[in-house]
Amino acid sequence: MNRKLLTIGAALAVAFGAATAQAECAFPKAPASIPDGKTASEAEMVAAMQAFKAYNEEVNAFGACLEEETKSKAAGTAQLMQLKTMQTKKHNAAIDELQAKAKLFNEQVRVFKARG
């Protein structure tokens, strides 16, 4: 009976450890808005470009954080594979969002440049 409790306790500790590991790397937030290339000023477009460069750096830092977190938190092989899978999904989601937002911004840059 005590062994079962210890096993359950250990499983809960591992699950709790995985849950706290997820919380350490903050998911990067995309810039709040993308200026309209038809009406935006050059200063607004430059500010947006700088915001996207910072966002790109945050996504890269997020990936590095997830990698470090995986190295420091995973104790066993089964846990390591599970954590790697979870971290890869998080990183891919951040990259997908970055690419989608960057595509929208680049479309507005083309519109802005076409204005002359």
PDB file of C-alpha atoms in Angstrom, residues 25-110:
ATOM      1  CA  CYS A  25       9.329  30.305 -20.843  1.00  0.00           C
ATOM      2  CA  ALA A  26       6.873  33.056 -21.708  1.00  0.00           C
ATOM      3  CA  PHE A  27       5.211  32.674 -25.114  1.00  0.00           C
ATOM      4  CA  PRO A  28       6.206  35.721 -27.204  1.00  0.00           C
ATOM      5  CA  LYS A  29       3.475  38.194 -28.043  1.00  0.00           C
ATOM      6  CA  ALA A  30       3.102  39.510 -31.565  1.00  0.00           C
ATOM      7  CA  PRO A  31       2.935  43.269 -32.108  1.00  0.00           C
ATOM      8  CA  ALA A  32      -0.555  44.487 -31.255  1.00  0.00           C
ATOM      9  CA  SER A  33      -1.264  45.961 -34.671  1.00  0.00           C
ATOM     10  CA  ILE A  34       0.040  46.227 -38.192  1.00  0.00           C
ATOM     11  CA  PRO A  35      -0.118  49.663 -39.812  1.00  0.00           C
ATOM     12  CA  ASP A  36      -2.218  50.057 -42.935  1.00  0.00           C
ATOM     13  CA  GLY A  37       0.208  50.592 -45.807  1.00  0.00           C
ATOM     14  CA  LYS A  38      -2.328  52.834 -47.589  1.00  0.00           C
ATOM     15  CA  THR A  39      -2.429  55.424 -44.820  1.00  0.00           C
ATOM     16  CA  ALA A  40       0.534  54.826 -42.492  1.00  0.00           C
ATOM     17  CA  SER A  41       3.345  57.323 -42.166  1.00  0.00           C
ATOM     18  CA  GLU A  42       6.947  56.318 -42.714  1.00  0.00           C
ATOM     19  CA  ALA A  43       7.542  56.658 -38.961  1.00  0.00           C
ATOM     20  CA  GLU A  44       4.693  54.221 -38.253  1.00  0.00           C
ATOM     21  CA  MET A  45       6.085  51.703 -40.722  1.00  0.00           C
ATOM     22  CA  VAL A  46       9.594  52.014 -39.258  1.00  0.00           C
ATOM     23  CA  ALA A  47       8.218  51.588 -35.729  1.00  0.00           C
ATOM     24  CA  ALA A  48       6.304  48.491 -36.855  1.00  0.00           C
ATOM     25  CA  MET A  49       9.438  47.102 -38.500  1.00  0.00           C
ATOM     26  CA  GLN A  50      11.363  47.597 -35.245  1.00  0.00           C
ATOM     27  CA  ALA A  51       8.549  45.927 -33.305  1.00  0.00           C
ATOM     28  CA  PHE A  52       8.707  42.934 -35.655  1.00  0.00           C
ATOM     29  CA  LYS A  53      12.484  42.699 -35.307  1.00  0.00           C
ATOM     30  CA  ALA A  54      12.063  42.663 -31.519  1.00  0.00           C
ATOM     31  CA  TYR A  55       9.288  40.080 -31.856  1.00  0.00           C
ATOM     32  CA  ASN A  56      11.546  37.884 -33.996  1.00  0.00           C
ATOM     33  CA  GLU A  57      14.252  38.105 -31.314  1.00  0.00           C
ATOM     34  CA  GLU A  58      11.672  37.150 -28.660  1.00  0.00           C
ATOM     35  CA  VAL A  59      10.642  34.083 -30.685  1.00  0.00           C
ATOM     36  CA  ASN A  60      14.308  33.072 -31.004  1.00  0.00           C
ATOM     37  CA  ALA A  61      14.847  33.614 -27.271  1.00  0.00           C
ATOM     38  CA  PHE A  62      11.701  31.576 -26.576  1.00  0.00           C
ATOM     39  CA  GLY A  63      13.138  28.675 -28.586  1.00  0.00           C
ATOM     40  CA  ALA A  64      16.428  28.897 -26.688  1.00  0.00           C
ATOM     41  CA  CYS A  65      14.555  29.052 -23.381  1.00  0.00           C
ATOM     42  CA  LEU A  66      12.532  25.958 -24.266  1.00  0.00           C
ATOM     43  CA  GLU A  67      15.721  24.120 -25.196  1.00  0.00           C
ATOM     44  CA  GLU A  68      17.387  25.044 -21.899  1.00  0.00           C
ATOM     45  CA  GLU A  69      14.241  24.140 -19.999  1.00  0.00           C
ATOM     46  CA  THR A  70      14.194  20.724 -21.654  1.00  0.00           C
ATOM     47  CA  LYS A  71      17.829  20.123 -20.713  1.00  0.00           C
ATOM     48  CA  SER A  72      17.368  21.186 -17.110  1.00  0.00           C
ATOM     49  CA  LYS A  73      13.975  19.627 -16.327  1.00  0.00           C
ATOM     50  CA  ALA A  74      13.963  16.244 -18.022  1.00  0.00           C
ATOM     51  CA  ALA A  75      15.250  13.534 -15.712  1.00  0.00           C
ATOM     52  CA  GLY A  76      14.322  10.278 -17.461  1.00  0.00           C
ATOM     53  CA  THR A  77      14.163   9.180 -21.068  1.00  0.00           C
ATOM     54  CA  ALA A  78      10.366   8.905 -21.173  1.00  0.00           C
ATOM     55  CA  GLN A  79       9.968  12.315 -19.582  1.00  0.00           C
ATOM     56  CA  LEU A  80      12.594  13.779 -21.897  1.00  0.00           C
ATOM     57  CA  MET A  81      10.791  12.630 -25.034  1.00  0.00           C
ATOM     58  CA  GLN A  82       7.448  13.911 -23.746  1.00  0.00           C
ATOM     59  CA  LEU A  83       8.944  17.270 -22.797  1.00  0.00           C
ATOM     60  CA  LYS A  84      10.785  17.596 -26.127  1.00  0.00           C
ATOM     61  CA  THR A  85       7.547  16.920 -28.008  1.00  0.00           C
ATOM     62  CA  MET A  86       5.691  19.513 -25.962  1.00  0.00           C
ATOM     63  CA  GLN A  87       8.466  22.097 -26.338  1.00  0.00           C
ATOM     64  CA  THR A  88       8.687  21.506 -30.086  1.00  0.00           C
ATOM     65  CA  LYS A  89       4.950  22.113 -30.453  1.00  0.00           C
ATOM     66  CA  LYS A  90       5.215  25.357 -28.477  1.00  0.00           C
ATOM     67  CA  HIS A  91       8.171  26.573 -30.521  1.00  0.00           C
ATOM     68  CA  ASN A  92       6.488  25.646 -33.799  1.00  0.00           C
ATOM     69  CA  ALA A  93       3.355  27.535 -32.732  1.00  0.00           C
ATOM     70  CA  ALA A  94       5.451  30.633 -32.001  1.00  0.00           C
ATOM     71  CA  ILE A  95       7.209  30.377 -35.366  1.00  0.00           C
ATOM     72  CA  ASP A  96       3.916  29.838 -37.211  1.00  0.00           C
ATOM     73  CA  GLU A  97       2.432  32.937 -35.599  1.00  0.00           C
ATOM     74  CA  LEU A  98       5.560  34.961 -36.376  1.00  0.00           C
ATOM     75  CA  GLN A  99       5.488  33.914 -40.022  1.00  0.00           C
ATOM     76  CA  ALA A 100       1.775  34.670 -40.385  1.00  0.00           C
ATOM     77  CA  LYS A 101       2.113  38.125 -38.794  1.00  0.00           C
ATOM     78  CA  ALA A 102       5.279  38.888 -40.776  1.00  0.00           C
ATOM     79  CA  LYS A 103       3.481  37.971 -43.989  1.00  0.00           C
ATOM     80  CA  LEU A 104       0.688  40.438 -43.168  1.00  0.00           C
ATOM     81  CA  PHE A 105       3.211  43.135 -42.304  1.00  0.00           C
ATOM     82  CA  ASN A 106       5.201  42.540 -45.506  1.00  0.00           C
ATOM     83  CA  GLU A 107       2.009  42.911 -47.534  1.00  0.00           C
ATOM     84  CA  GLN A 108       1.459  46.313 -45.930  1.00  0.00           C
ATOM     85  CA  VAL A 109       5.088  47.280 -46.588  1.00  0.00           C
ATOM     86  CA  ARG A 110       4.545  46.535 -50.295  1.00  0.00           C
TER      87      ARG A 110
END
